[in-house]
Tab-separated table of C-alpha atoms in Angstrom:
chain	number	residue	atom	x	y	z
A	987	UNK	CA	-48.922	99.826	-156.205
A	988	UNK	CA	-48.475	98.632	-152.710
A	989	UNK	CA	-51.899	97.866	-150.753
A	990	UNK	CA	-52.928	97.588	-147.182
A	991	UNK	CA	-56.057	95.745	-145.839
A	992	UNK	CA	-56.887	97.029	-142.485
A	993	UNK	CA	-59.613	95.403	-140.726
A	994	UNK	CA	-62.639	95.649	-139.163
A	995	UNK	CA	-63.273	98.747	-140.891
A	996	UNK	CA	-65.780	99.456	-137.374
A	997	UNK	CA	-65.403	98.606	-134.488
A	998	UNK	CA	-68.032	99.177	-131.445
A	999	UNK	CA	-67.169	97.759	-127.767
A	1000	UNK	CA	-67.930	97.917	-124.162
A	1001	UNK	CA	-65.498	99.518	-121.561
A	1002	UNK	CA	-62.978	96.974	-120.731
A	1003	UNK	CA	-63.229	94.604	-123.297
A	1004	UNK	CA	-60.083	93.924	-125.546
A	1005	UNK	CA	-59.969	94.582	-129.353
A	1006	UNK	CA	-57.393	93.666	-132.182
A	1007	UNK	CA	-57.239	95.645	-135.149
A	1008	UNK	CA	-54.997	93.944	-138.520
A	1009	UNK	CA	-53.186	95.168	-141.454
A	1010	UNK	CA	-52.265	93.018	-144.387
A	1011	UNK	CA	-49.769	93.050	-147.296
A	1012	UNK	CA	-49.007	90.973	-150.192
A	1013	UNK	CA	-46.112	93.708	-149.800
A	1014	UNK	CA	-42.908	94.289	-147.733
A	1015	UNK	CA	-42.662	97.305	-146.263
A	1016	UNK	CA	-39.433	98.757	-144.992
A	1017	UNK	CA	-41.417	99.851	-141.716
A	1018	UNK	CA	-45.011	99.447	-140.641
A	1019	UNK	CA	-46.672	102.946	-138.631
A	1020	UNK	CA	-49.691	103.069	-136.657
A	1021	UNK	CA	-51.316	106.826	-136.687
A	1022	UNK	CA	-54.525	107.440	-134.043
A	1023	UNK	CA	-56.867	110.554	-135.152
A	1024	UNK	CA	-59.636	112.571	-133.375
A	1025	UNK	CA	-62.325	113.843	-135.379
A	1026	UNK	CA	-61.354	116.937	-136.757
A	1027	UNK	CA	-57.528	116.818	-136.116
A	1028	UNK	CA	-54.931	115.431	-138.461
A	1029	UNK	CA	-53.558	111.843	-138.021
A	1030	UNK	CA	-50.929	111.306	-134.875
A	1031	UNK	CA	-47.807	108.676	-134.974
A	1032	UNK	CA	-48.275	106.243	-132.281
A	1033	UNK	CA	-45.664	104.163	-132.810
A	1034	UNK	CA	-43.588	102.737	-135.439
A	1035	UNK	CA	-42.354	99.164	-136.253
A	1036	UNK	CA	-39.320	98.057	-138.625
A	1037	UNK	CA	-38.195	94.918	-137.781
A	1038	UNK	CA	-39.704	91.525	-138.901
A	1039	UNK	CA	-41.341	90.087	-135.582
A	1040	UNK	CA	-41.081	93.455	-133.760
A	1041	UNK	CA	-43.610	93.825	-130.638
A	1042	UNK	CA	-43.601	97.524	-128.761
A	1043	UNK	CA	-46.218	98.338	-126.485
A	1044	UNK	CA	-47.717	101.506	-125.335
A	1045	UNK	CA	-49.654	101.007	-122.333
A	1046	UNK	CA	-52.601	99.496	-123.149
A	1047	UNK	CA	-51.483	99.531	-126.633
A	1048	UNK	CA	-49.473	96.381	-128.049
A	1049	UNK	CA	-48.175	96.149	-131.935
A	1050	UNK	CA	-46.820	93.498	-133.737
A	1051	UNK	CA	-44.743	93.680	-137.076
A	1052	UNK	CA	-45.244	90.486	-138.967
A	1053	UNK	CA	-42.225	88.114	-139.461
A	1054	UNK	CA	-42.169	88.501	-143.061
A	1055	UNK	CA	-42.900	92.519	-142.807
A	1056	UNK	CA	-45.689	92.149	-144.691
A	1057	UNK	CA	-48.447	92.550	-141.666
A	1058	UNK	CA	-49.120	94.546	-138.611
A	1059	UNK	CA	-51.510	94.200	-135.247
A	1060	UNK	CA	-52.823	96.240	-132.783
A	1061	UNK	CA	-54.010	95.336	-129.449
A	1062	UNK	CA	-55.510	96.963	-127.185
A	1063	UNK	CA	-56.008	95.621	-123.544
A	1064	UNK	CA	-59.120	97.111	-121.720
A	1065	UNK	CA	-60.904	99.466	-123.512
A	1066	UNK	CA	-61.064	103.098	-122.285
A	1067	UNK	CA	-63.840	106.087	-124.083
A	1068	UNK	CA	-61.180	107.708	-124.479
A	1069	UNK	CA	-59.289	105.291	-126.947
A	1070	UNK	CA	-62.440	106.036	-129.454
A	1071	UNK	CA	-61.127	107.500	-132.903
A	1072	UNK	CA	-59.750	106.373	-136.263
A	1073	UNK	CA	-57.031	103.937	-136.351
A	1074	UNK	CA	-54.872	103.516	-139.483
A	1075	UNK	CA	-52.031	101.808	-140.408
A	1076	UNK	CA	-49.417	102.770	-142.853
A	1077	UNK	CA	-46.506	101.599	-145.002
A	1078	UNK	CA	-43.262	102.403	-145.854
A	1079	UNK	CA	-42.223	100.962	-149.086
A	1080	UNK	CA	-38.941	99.070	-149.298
A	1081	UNK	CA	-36.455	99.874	-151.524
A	1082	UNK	CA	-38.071	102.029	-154.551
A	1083	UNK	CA	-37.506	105.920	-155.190
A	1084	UNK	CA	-40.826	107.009	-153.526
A	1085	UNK	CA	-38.713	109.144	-150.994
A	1086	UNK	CA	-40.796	109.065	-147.549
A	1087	UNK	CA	-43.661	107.548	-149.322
A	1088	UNK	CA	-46.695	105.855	-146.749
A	1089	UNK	CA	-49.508	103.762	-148.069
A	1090	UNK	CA	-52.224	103.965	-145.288
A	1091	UNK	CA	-54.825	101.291	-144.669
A	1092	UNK	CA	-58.739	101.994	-145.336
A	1093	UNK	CA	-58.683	102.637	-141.333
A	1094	UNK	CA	-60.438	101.110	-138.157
A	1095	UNK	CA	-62.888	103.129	-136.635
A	1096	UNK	CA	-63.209	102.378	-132.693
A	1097	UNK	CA	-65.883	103.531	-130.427
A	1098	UNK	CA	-65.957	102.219	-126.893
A	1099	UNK	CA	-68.796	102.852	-124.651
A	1100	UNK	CA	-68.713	103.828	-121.390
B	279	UNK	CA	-45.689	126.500	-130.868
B	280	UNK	CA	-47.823	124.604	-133.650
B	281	UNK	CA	-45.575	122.014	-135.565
B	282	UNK	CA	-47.383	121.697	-139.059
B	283	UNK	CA	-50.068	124.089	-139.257
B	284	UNK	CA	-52.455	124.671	-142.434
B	285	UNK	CA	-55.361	128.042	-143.162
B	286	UNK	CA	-57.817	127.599	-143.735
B	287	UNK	CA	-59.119	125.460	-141.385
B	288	UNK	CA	-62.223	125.203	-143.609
B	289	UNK	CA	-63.248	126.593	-146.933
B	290	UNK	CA	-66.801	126.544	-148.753
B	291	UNK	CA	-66.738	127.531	-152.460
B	292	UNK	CA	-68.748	127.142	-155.426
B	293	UNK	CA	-67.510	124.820	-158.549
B	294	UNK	CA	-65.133	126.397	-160.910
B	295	UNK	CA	-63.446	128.440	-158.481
B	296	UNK	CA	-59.795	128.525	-157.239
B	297	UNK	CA	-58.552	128.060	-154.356
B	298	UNK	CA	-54.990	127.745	-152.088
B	299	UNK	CA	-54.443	126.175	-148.701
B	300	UNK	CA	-51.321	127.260	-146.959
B	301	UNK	CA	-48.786	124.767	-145.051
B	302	UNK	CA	-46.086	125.506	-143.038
B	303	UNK	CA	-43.668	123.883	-140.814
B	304	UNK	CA	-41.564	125.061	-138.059
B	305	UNK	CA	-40.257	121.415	-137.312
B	306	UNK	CA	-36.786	121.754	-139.565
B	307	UNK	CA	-38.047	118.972	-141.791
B	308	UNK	CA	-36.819	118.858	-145.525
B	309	UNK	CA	-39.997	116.639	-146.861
B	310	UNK	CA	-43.505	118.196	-146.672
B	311	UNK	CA	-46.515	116.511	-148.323
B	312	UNK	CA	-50.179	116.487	-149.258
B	313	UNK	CA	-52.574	113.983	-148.708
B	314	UNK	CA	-56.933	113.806	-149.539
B	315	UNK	CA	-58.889	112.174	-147.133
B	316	UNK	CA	-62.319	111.197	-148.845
B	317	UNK	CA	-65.315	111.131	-146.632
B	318	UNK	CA	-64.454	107.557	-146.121
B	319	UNK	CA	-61.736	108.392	-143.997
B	320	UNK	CA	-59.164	107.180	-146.472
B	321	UNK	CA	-55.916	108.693	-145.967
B	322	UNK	CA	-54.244	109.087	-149.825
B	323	UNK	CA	-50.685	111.282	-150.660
B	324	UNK	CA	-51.338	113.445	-153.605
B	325	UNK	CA	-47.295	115.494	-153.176
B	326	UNK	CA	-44.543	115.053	-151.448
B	327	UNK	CA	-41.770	118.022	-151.524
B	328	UNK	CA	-38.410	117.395	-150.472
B	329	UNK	CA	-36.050	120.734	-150.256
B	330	UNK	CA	-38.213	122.737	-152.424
B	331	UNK	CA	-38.531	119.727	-155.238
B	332	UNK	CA	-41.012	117.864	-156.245
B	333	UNK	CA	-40.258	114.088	-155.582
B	334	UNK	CA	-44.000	112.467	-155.271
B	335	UNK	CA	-46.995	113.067	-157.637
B	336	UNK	CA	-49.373	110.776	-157.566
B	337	UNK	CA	-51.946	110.248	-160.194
B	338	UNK	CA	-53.577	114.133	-159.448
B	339	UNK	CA	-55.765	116.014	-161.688
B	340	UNK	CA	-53.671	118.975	-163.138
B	341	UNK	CA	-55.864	121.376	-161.531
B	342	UNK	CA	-54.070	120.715	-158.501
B	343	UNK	CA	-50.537	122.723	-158.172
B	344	UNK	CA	-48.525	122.734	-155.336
B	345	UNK	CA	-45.412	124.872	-154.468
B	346	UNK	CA	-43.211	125.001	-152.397
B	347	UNK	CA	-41.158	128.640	-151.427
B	348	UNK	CA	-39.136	127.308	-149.020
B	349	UNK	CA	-38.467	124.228	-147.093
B	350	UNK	CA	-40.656	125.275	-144.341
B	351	UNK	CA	-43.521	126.275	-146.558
B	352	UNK	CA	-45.975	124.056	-149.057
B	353	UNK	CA	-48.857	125.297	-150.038
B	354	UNK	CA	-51.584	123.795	-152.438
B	355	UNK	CA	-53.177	125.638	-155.216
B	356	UNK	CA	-56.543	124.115	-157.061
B	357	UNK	CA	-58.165	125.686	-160.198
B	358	UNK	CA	-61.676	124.985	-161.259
B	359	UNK	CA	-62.822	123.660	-158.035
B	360	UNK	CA	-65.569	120.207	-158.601
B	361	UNK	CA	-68.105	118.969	-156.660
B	362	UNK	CA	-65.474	115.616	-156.017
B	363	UNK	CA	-62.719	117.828	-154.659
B	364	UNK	CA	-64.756	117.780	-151.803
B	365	UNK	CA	-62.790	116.146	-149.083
B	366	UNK	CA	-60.483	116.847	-145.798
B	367	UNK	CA	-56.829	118.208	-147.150
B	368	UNK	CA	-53.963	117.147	-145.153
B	369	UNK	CA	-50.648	118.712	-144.803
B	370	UNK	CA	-47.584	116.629	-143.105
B	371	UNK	CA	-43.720	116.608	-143.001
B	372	UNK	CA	-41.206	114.364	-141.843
B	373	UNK	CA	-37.675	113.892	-140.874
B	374	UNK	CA	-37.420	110.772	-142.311
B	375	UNK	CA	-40.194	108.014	-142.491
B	376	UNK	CA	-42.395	109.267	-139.642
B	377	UNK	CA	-45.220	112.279	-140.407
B	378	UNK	CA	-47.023	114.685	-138.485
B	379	UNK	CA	-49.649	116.133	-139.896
B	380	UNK	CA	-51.569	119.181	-139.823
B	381	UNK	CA	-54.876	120.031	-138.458
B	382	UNK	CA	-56.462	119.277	-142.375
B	383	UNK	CA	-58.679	121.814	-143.924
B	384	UNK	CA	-62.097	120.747	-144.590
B	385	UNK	CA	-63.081	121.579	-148.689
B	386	UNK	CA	-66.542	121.702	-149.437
B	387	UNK	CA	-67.286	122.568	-153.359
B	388	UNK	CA	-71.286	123.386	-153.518
């Protein structure tokens, strides 16, 4: 069974101020997906990552695939309120039968203040 | 124009009842799934459906049966409802690796 260690598990800033949130493997995953959700409202793709050493950004939003494909980052630049929610990361296994399968992280919880 | 949208939206019952929650997709997708989220937020697949067949089943109590009518349609059935079903239910297809998901119904057993 493939894990993922996301951490912090919470995360509480100021306005402005810049935050990293990690994901970490002793897997490989064939891709690496970063899902935002809203209290009550079901997880929403952000982005997704395949290649080893991959960096997109999204605004504010930067994320790194790890050379070996067995990590992820995302960093944010500059805090808004309105980037509080639940962060989680999730896997793709590599290779394998489990068609489609995703094995999320335990999540990041952010809450910026105003 | 909802993409994956689930009823009910909550559902309070009392233990040892059954229950269904109704998914359906209007995206074209051929793989549908359900995932628990525990009320520490994590996110864990309990089906996946691809085409009508089961492909995914994850270490699930048998109480928990889901079918799948069409392609477009996945709905979960639960019999004798316990306190630790208790938890957000997720619905979410995909084209190919990346899932959208439902609005989740919120199960409360009591």
């Amino acid at each position: 069974t493939q894990l993922l260690e996301q951490s912090p598990q919470f995360l509480s800033i100021q306005e402005g101020e810049n935050l990293t949130v990690y994901c970490n493997s002793s897997s490989v995953f064939s891709s690496l997906q970063w899902y935002r959700q809203e209290p009550g409202e079901g997880p929403v793709l952000l982005v997704t990552v395949v290649t080893g050493g991959e960096v997109k950004k999204l605004k504010r939003l930067t994320f790194q695939f790890g050379d070996a494909r067995k990590d992820s980052s995302l960093h944010i630049t500059a805090a808004q309120p309105g980037d509080t929610g639940l962060y989680l990361c999730a896997g793709a296994e590599a290779g394998g039968t489990s068609y489609g399968k995703l094995t999320f992280g335990q999540g990041t919880i952010l809450t910026v203040h105003p | 124009d909802t993409a994956v949208s689930q009823t009910p939206k909550y559902l309070v019952t009392q233990m040892g009842n059954d229950k269904s929650i109704k998914c359906e997709q209007n995206l074209g997708h051929d793989t549908m799934y359900w995932y628990k989220q525990d009320s520490k937020k994590f996110l864990k697949i309990m089906f996946s459906y691809n085409n009508k067949e089961l492909i995914i089943n994850e270490t699930v109590p048998n109480r928990f049966s889901p079918k799948s009518p069409d392609k477009a349609h996945l709905n979960l059935h639960i019999n004798s409802l316990e306190l630790g079903d208790s938890a957000v239910y997720f619905c979410a297809s995909s084209l190919f690796n990346e899932q959208f998901f439902g609005p989740g119904t919120r199960l409360t057993v009591l």
